[in-house]
PDB file of C-alpha atoms in Angstrom:
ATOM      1  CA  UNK A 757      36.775  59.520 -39.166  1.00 55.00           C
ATOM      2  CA  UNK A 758      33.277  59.514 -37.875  1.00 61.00           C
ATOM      3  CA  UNK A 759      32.616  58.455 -34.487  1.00 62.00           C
ATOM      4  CA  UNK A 760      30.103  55.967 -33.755  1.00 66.00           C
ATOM      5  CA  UNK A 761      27.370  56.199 -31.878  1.00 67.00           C
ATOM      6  CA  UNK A 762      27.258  53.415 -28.951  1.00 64.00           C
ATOM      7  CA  UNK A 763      24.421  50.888 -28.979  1.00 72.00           C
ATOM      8  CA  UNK A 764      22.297  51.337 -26.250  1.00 77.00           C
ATOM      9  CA  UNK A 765      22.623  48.842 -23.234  1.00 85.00           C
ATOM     10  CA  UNK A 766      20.026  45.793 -22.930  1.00 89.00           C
ATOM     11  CA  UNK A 767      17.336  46.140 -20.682  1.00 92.00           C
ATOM     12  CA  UNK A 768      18.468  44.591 -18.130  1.00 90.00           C
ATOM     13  CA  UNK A 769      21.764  46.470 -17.480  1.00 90.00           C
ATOM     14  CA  UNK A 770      20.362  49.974 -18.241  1.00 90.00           C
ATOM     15  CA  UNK A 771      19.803  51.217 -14.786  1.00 89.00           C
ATOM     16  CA  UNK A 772      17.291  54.109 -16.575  1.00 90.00           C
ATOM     17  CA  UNK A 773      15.396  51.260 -18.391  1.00 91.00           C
ATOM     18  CA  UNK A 774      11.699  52.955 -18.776  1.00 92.00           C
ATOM     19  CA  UNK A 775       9.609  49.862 -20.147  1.00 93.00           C
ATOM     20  CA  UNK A 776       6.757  51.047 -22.241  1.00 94.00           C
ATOM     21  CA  UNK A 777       3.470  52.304 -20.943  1.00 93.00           C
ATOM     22  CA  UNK A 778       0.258  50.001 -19.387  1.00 92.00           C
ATOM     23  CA  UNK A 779      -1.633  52.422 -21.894  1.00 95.00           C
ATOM     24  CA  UNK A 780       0.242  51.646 -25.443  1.00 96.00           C
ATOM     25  CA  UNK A 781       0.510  47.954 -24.320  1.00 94.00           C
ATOM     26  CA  UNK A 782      -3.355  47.668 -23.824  1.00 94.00           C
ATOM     27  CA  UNK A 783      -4.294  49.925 -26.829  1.00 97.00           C
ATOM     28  CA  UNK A 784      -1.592  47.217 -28.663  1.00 97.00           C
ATOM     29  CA  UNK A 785      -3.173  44.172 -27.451  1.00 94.00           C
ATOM     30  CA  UNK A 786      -6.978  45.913 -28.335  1.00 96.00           C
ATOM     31  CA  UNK A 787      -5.823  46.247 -32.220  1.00 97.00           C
ATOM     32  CA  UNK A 788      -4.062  42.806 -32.465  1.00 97.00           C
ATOM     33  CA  UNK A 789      -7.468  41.246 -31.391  1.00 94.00           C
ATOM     34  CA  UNK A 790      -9.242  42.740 -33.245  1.00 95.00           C
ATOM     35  CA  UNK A 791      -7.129  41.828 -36.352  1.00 96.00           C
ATOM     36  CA  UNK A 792      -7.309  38.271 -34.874  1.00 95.00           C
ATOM     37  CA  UNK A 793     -11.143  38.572 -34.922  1.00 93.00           C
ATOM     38  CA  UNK A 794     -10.978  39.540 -38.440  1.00 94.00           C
ATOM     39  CA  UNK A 795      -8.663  36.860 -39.631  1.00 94.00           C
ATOM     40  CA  UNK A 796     -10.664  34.039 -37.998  1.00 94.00           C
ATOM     41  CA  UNK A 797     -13.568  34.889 -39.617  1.00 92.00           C
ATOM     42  CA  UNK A 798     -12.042  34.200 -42.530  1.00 93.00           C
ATOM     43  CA  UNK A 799     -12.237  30.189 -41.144  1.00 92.00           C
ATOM     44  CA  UNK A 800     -14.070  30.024 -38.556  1.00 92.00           C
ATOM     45  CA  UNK A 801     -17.062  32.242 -36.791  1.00 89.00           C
ATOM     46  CA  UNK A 802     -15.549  33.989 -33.561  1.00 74.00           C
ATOM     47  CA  UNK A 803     -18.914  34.333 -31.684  1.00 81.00           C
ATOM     48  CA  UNK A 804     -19.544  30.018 -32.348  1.00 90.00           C
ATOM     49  CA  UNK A 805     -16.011  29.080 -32.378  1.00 91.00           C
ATOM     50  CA  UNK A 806     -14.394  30.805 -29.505  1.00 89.00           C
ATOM     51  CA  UNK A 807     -11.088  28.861 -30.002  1.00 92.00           C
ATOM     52  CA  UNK A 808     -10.660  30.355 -33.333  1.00 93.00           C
ATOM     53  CA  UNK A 809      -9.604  33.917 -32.333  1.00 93.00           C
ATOM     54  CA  UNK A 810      -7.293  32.834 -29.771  1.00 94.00           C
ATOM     55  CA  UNK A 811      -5.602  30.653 -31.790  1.00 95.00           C
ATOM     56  CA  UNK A 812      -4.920  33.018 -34.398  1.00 95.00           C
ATOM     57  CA  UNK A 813      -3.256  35.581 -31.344  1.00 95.00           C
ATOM     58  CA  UNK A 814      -1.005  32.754 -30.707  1.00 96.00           C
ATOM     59  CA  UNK A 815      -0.029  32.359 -34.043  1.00 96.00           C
ATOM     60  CA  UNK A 816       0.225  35.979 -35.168  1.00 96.00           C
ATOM     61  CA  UNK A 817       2.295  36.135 -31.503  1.00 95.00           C
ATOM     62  CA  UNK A 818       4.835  33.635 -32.619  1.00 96.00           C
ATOM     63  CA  UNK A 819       5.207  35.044 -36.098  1.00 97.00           C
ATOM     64  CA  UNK A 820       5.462  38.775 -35.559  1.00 97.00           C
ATOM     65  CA  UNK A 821       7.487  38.698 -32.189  1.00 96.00           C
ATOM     66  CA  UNK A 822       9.871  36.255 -33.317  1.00 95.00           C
ATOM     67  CA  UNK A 823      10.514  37.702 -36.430  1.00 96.00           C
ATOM     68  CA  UNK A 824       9.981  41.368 -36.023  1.00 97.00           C
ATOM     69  CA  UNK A 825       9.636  42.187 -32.536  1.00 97.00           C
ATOM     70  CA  UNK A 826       6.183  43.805 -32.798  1.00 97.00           C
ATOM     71  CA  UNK A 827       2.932  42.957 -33.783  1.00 97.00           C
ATOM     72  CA  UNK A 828       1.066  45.053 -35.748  1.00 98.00           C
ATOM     73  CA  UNK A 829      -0.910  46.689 -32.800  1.00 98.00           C
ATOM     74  CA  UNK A 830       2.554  47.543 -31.081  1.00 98.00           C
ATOM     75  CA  UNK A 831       3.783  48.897 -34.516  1.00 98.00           C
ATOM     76  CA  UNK A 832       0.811  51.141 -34.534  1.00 98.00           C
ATOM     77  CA  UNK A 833       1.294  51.936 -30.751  1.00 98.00           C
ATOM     78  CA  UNK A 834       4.898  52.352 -31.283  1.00 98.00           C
ATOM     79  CA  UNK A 835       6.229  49.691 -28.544  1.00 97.00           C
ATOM     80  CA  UNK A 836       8.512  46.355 -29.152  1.00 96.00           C
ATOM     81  CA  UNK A 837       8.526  43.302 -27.447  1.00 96.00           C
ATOM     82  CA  UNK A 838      12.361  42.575 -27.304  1.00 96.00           C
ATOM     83  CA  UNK A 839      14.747  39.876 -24.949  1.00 96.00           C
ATOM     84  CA  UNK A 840      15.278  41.135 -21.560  1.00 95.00           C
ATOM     85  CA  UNK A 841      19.357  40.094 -21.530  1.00 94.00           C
ATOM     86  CA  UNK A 842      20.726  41.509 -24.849  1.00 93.00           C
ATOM     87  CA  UNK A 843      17.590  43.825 -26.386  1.00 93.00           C
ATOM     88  CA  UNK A 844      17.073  41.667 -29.592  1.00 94.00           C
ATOM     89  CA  UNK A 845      14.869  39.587 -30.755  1.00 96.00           C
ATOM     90  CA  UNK A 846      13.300  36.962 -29.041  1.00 96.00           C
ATOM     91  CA  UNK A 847      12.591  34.633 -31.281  1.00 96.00           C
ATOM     92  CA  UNK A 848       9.869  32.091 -32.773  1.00 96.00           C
ATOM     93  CA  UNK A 849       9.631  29.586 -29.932  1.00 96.00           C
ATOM     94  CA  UNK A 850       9.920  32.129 -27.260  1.00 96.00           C
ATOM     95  CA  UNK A 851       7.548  34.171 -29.138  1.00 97.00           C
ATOM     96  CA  UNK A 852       4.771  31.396 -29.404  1.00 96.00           C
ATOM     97  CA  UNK A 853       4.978  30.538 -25.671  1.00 95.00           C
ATOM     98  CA  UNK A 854       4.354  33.952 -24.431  1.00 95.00           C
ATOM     99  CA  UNK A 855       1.578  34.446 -26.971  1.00 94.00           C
ATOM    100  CA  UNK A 856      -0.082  31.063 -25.529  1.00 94.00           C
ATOM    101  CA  UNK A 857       0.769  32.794 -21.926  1.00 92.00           C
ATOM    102  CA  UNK A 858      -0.537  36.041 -22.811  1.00 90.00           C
ATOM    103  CA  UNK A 859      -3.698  33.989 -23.800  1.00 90.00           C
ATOM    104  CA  UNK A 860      -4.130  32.887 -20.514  1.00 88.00           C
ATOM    105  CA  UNK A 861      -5.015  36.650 -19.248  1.00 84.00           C
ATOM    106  CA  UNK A 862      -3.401  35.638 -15.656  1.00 78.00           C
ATOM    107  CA  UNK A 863       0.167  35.779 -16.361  1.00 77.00           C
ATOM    108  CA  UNK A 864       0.236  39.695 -17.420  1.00 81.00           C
ATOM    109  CA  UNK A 865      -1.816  41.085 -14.732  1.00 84.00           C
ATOM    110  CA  UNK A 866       1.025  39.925 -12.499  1.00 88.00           C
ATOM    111  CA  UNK A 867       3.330  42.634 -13.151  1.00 89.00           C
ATOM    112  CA  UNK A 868       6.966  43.289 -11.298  1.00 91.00           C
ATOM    113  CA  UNK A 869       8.649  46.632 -10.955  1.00 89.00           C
ATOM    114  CA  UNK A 870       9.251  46.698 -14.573  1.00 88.00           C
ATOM    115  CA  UNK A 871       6.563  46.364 -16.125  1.00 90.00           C
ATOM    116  CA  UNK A 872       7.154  42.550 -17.088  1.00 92.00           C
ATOM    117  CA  UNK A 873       4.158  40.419 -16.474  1.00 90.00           C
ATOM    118  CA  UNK A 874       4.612  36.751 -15.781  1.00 91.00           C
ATOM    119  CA  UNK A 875       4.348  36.150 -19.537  1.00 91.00           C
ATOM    120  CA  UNK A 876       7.455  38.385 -20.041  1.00 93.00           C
ATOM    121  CA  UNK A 877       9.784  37.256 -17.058  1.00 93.00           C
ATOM    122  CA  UNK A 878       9.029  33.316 -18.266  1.00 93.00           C
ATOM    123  CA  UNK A 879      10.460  34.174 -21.597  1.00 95.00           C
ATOM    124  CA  UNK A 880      12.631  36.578 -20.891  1.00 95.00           C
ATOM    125  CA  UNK A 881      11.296  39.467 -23.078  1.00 95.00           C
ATOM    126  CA  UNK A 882      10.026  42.705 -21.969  1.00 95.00           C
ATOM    127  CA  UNK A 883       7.825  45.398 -23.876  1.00 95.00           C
ATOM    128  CA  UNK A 884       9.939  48.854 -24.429  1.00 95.00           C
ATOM    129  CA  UNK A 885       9.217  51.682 -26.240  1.00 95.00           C
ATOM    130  CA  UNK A 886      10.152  52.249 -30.019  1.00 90.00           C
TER     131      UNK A 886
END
């Protein structure tokens, strides 16, 4: 009989918790809007249209973090966006409100000890490493 290794603890009970770095987060966020740039061109122009772009980060927000718990820049980066409480997912709704937070700019500079910017304590989720 094999033993099994033990899950680690959420977030918010790990008292060594390391959330993941200002410098993947950023370098995250640079490659998802760029991708959003791209994909709104396919409807819209980004430089005439400014909505366009931002729309499609809210949208690619929702769908990735609620259903994988990365984006594509974090995948490249190699960070997750994951519920503070229990470590999974956090879910479409959740997802889509911090994406329309996170378009704000405002609620992540406002950072606690953590690492988790406004945008991340109002829906519970915080950014870890992979």
């Amino acid at each position: 009989m094999t033993a099994q290794p033990h899950p680690a603890p959420p977030p918010a009970a790990d008292p060594e918790f390391t959330p993941a770095d200002l410098n993947r987060r950023f370098g995250a966020l640079v490659i998802d809007w760029i991708l959003c740039l791209l994909a709104s061109g396919l409807f819209a122009s980004p430089t005439r249209d400014a909505w366009a772009p931002v729309v499609v980060l809210i949208v690619a927000y929702g769908f990735f973090l609620g259903l994988f718990a990365q984006t594509p820049g974090m995948y490249l980066t190699r960070i997750r966006c994951v519920d503070w409480t229990d470590g999974g997912r956090i879910g479409l709704l959740r997802a889509l409100l911090r994406g329309v937070l996170l378009a704000l700019v405002v609620p992540a500079l406002l950072m606690d000890h953590h690492r988790r910017g406004l945008h991340d304590r109002l829906t519970g989720s915080v950014t870890t490493p992979t």
